[in-house]
Amino acid sequence: MPDTLISQIAAGEVVERPASVVKELIENSLDAGAKMCWVEIEQGGMKLISVRDDGCGMNRDDVKMAFARHATSKIFTLPDLENIRSFGFRGEALSAIASVAFVKIRSRHRQGGAGKKSEIGGNDAQEGYEVIYKGGVKESESVCGCAPGTEVVVRNLFYNTPARRKFLKTEQTEIAHITAVISHMAIANPFVGFELKCNGKILIAASAIGEADLYTAEKIRAAALLGKDFLEDSSQVNFKTLSIDIHGLIGRPGMTMSSKRHQYLFVNGRDVTDSLVARAVIDAYGTRLPPRNYPMFILHINIDPKEVDVNVHPRKLAVKFLETQKVYRDILQAVEQALDGDEGLSGRVDSENQSIGTVQGAMEFNSQFSGTQEKRQEGLELQTVSANIIGQIADSYILIFDEEGLKIVDQHAAHERIMYEKFKRAMSENAPVKQPLLIPFNIECSREEAVFLKQAISYLSAMGFEFDEWSGNTFVMRACPANLKKENLQKIFRDFLDDVMSERQKEKILPEKILKSLACKSAVKFGMKLSREEQEELLAELQKTPNNQTCPHGRPTRIILTFNELEQRFYRRK
Ligand code: ADP
Ligand code: MG
């Protein structure tokens, strides 16, 4: 098979669309120690992609070699592959790209540059060298004038592979992919500056962050690209053991989204997606996540390169952890800690350093982000509750106000969370507060329900229930948790049984399901009139309850209309 054909086949895997070219080229720039990366595109990258950097550059021989298949300066032996820290390592990106486009590379070795390259050969820092390829065939090469660093210009991508070209989407879609690639890389590399120009217009301008420690730099960069709101509505993740370092930002409960768009995961600096990590994050949110919602996160995971296989995906979009269970547990714990540590209902991430970041070009991201504003649910304290209760409306919501604004509490969601946390505590500590029933009552069960009750009995008694089994499928309840209202007990328990049975797909009894279901069935209903005292009591309880920003299904327990918002809505301020 001719070499160009082999490269074209490889291109099918490496180069899916213009954004994958941009990614490979930026990775090369980062590997070359660049401090700044300028990207330009036209027609969504289909007509032109240019990536220029101020990295170490290449000498003449290196430029000539760069397009050979498996030309890589980064890997020489198998142990190298296991310890890989650079982004590239297969040496196939440039040759693949060159085989399906017109490519021009210009490079000038930087004297005393990032020093990755050997100084053997014609190290000529005085001038640059240029090579032009067309469809994988060299057209010309010559000495040229250029700044130290490297520039790769890719024109007419897929001109010779019409099937590929047809597969491309609209210009807007390709631009969106490219913007996403660059913002991911910019978030992962705060000490490197990035600029994206699209049809002559600057879309992203993120200047390199100079003097700051890594974590601060990462926060500044995240704010620059995703907006200050992102930072303010996030908790910090900070988890370190001997084998793993997990840090970043995670959206507070209530700041979740209906898409996975704002999930950024970097494993040893590599921008990847990983279902194990996503699952661990979701599990850490647990009941704080509404159905069909996704948490927002930026997670940097640093781990011994030997613990992770980076060579499992042609475009390097995924990695494989060797010890998946351990990594799962670490992430779960890291995120849980971050979310729990943030229960104080106010507490804002300090925003003192944000102004250092350059925020132009982030408008697009900001506006995308503010699309989630209506979902925002502020975690603010319900201070001096009883003094400020306005009252109940529609037999369903309790209204309060304080110096911040108007707070609207969903009485069912709030009470559900209160009950859930009480039951959960009793269950986990096995320290129930019981109330004996003066008149025990019978529970008539189906066979199936009886089987369930017997299996669930240890959980239920940890919560405060006491049963005798009379005969077959009839149980007698002798005591129940103290916080249940005895008047409704029979109905609550029946509803609970119906609920768990209807959803019981697996044989396994999930204590979580028992907790949620009982919390739901025993909570005050939506549409139930509450006396003033009951309203006060509910709010006071809510204030003392952990995770009180959402109900156990992740819906908010309250929303707030700030005076600021009111002024904006009445156009009292711009
Ligand atoms: P890989 O990155 O896997 O090594 P590539 O095909 O992407 O393979 O690049 C081939 C080689 O070309 C690299 O190993 C590197 O030596 C050189 N190279 C490519 N881009 C640059 C750049 N921007 N600056 C310096 N050297 C580069
Ligand atoms: Mg590469």
PDB file of C-alpha atoms and ligand atoms in Angstrom, residues 24 28-29 31-32 53 56-58 66 71-74 88-95 116-117 150, ligand 1:
ATOM      1  CA  GLU A  24      -3.892  17.938  17.349  1.00  0.00           C
ATOM      2  CA  ASN A  28       1.758  19.904  19.430  1.00  0.00           C
ATOM      3  CA  SER A  29       2.148  23.532  20.440  1.00  0.00           C
ATOM      4  CA  ASP A  31       4.177  19.807  23.767  1.00  0.00           C
ATOM      5  CA  ALA A  32       6.584  22.370  22.316  1.00  0.00           C
ATOM      6  CA  ASP A  53       2.805  29.146  18.559  1.00  0.00           C
ATOM      7  CA  CYS A  56      10.578  25.672  20.896  1.00  0.00           C
ATOM      8  CA  GLY A  57      10.139  25.371  17.134  1.00  0.00           C
ATOM      9  CA  MET A  58      12.069  22.954  14.950  1.00  0.00           C
ATOM     10  CA  ALA A  66       7.698  16.032  11.019  1.00  0.00           C
ATOM     11  CA  ALA A  71       7.731  10.726  13.110  1.00  0.00           C
ATOM     12  CA  THR A  72       7.650  11.607  16.733  1.00  0.00           C
ATOM     13  CA  SER A  73      10.275  13.151  18.887  1.00  0.00           C
ATOM     14  CA  LYS A  74       8.439  11.986  21.975  1.00  0.00           C
ATOM     15  CA  GLY A  88       1.254  13.450  21.284  1.00  0.00           C
ATOM     16  CA  PHE A  89       3.103  10.184  21.128  1.00  0.00           C
ATOM     17  CA  ARG A  90       2.080   8.322  17.997  1.00  0.00           C
ATOM     18  CA  GLY A  91       3.641  10.623  15.439  1.00  0.00           C
ATOM     19  CA  GLU A  92       0.736  10.275  13.074  1.00  0.00           C
ATOM     20  CA  ALA A  93      -1.216  13.504  13.389  1.00  0.00           C
ATOM     21  CA  LEU A  94       0.774  15.689  11.013  1.00  0.00           C
ATOM     22  CA  SER A  95       1.133  12.999   8.361  1.00  0.00           C
ATOM     23  CA  LYS A 116      12.867  19.649  24.339  1.00  0.00           C
ATOM     24  CA  LYS A 117      14.785  19.176  21.118  1.00  0.00           C
ATOM     25  CA  THR A 150       5.874  27.039  14.595  1.00  0.00           C
TER      26      THR A 150
HETATM   27  P1  ADP B   1       3.343  13.452  17.849  1.00  0.00           P
HETATM   28  O1  ADP B   1       2.791  14.711  18.417  1.00  0.00           O
HETATM   29  O2  ADP B   1       2.535  12.260  18.205  1.00  0.00           O
HETATM   30  O3  ADP B   1       4.781  13.298  18.114  1.00  0.00           O
HETATM   31  P2  ADP B   1       2.771  14.700  15.298  1.00  0.00           P
HETATM   32  O4  ADP B   1       2.543  14.116  13.956  1.00  0.00           O
HETATM   33  O5  ADP B   1       1.660  15.470  15.901  1.00  0.00           O
HETATM   34  O6  ADP B   1       3.206  13.525  16.251  1.00  0.00           O
HETATM   35  O7  ADP B   1       4.069  15.612  15.224  1.00  0.00           O
HETATM   36  C1  ADP B   1       5.262  15.050  14.745  1.00  0.00           C
HETATM   37  C2  ADP B   1       6.476  15.747  15.336  1.00  0.00           C
HETATM   38  O8  ADP B   1       6.582  17.069  14.780  1.00  0.00           O
HETATM   39  C3  ADP B   1       6.429  15.974  16.838  1.00  0.00           C
HETATM   40  O9  ADP B   1       6.918  14.856  17.531  1.00  0.00           O
HETATM   41  C4  ADP B   1       7.335  17.179  17.006  1.00  0.00           C
HETATM   42  O10 ADP B   1       8.673  16.797  17.089  1.00  0.00           O
HETATM   43  C5  ADP B   1       7.136  17.959  15.722  1.00  0.00           C
HETATM   44  N1  ADP B   1       6.193  19.069  15.905  1.00  0.00           N
HETATM   45  C6  ADP B   1       4.913  19.109  15.460  1.00  0.00           C
HETATM   46  N2  ADP B   1       4.322  20.292  15.778  1.00  0.00           N
HETATM   47  C7  ADP B   1       5.247  21.028  16.428  1.00  0.00           C
HETATM   48  C8  ADP B   1       5.238  22.344  17.022  1.00  0.00           C
HETATM   49  N3  ADP B   1       4.141  23.123  17.006  1.00  0.00           N
HETATM   50  N4  ADP B   1       6.376  22.773  17.606  1.00  0.00           N
HETATM   51  C9  ADP B   1       7.478  21.992  17.651  1.00  0.00           C
HETATM   52  N5  ADP B   1       7.544  20.742  17.118  1.00  0.00           N
HETATM   53  C10 ADP B   1       6.445  20.254  16.518  1.00  0.00           C
END
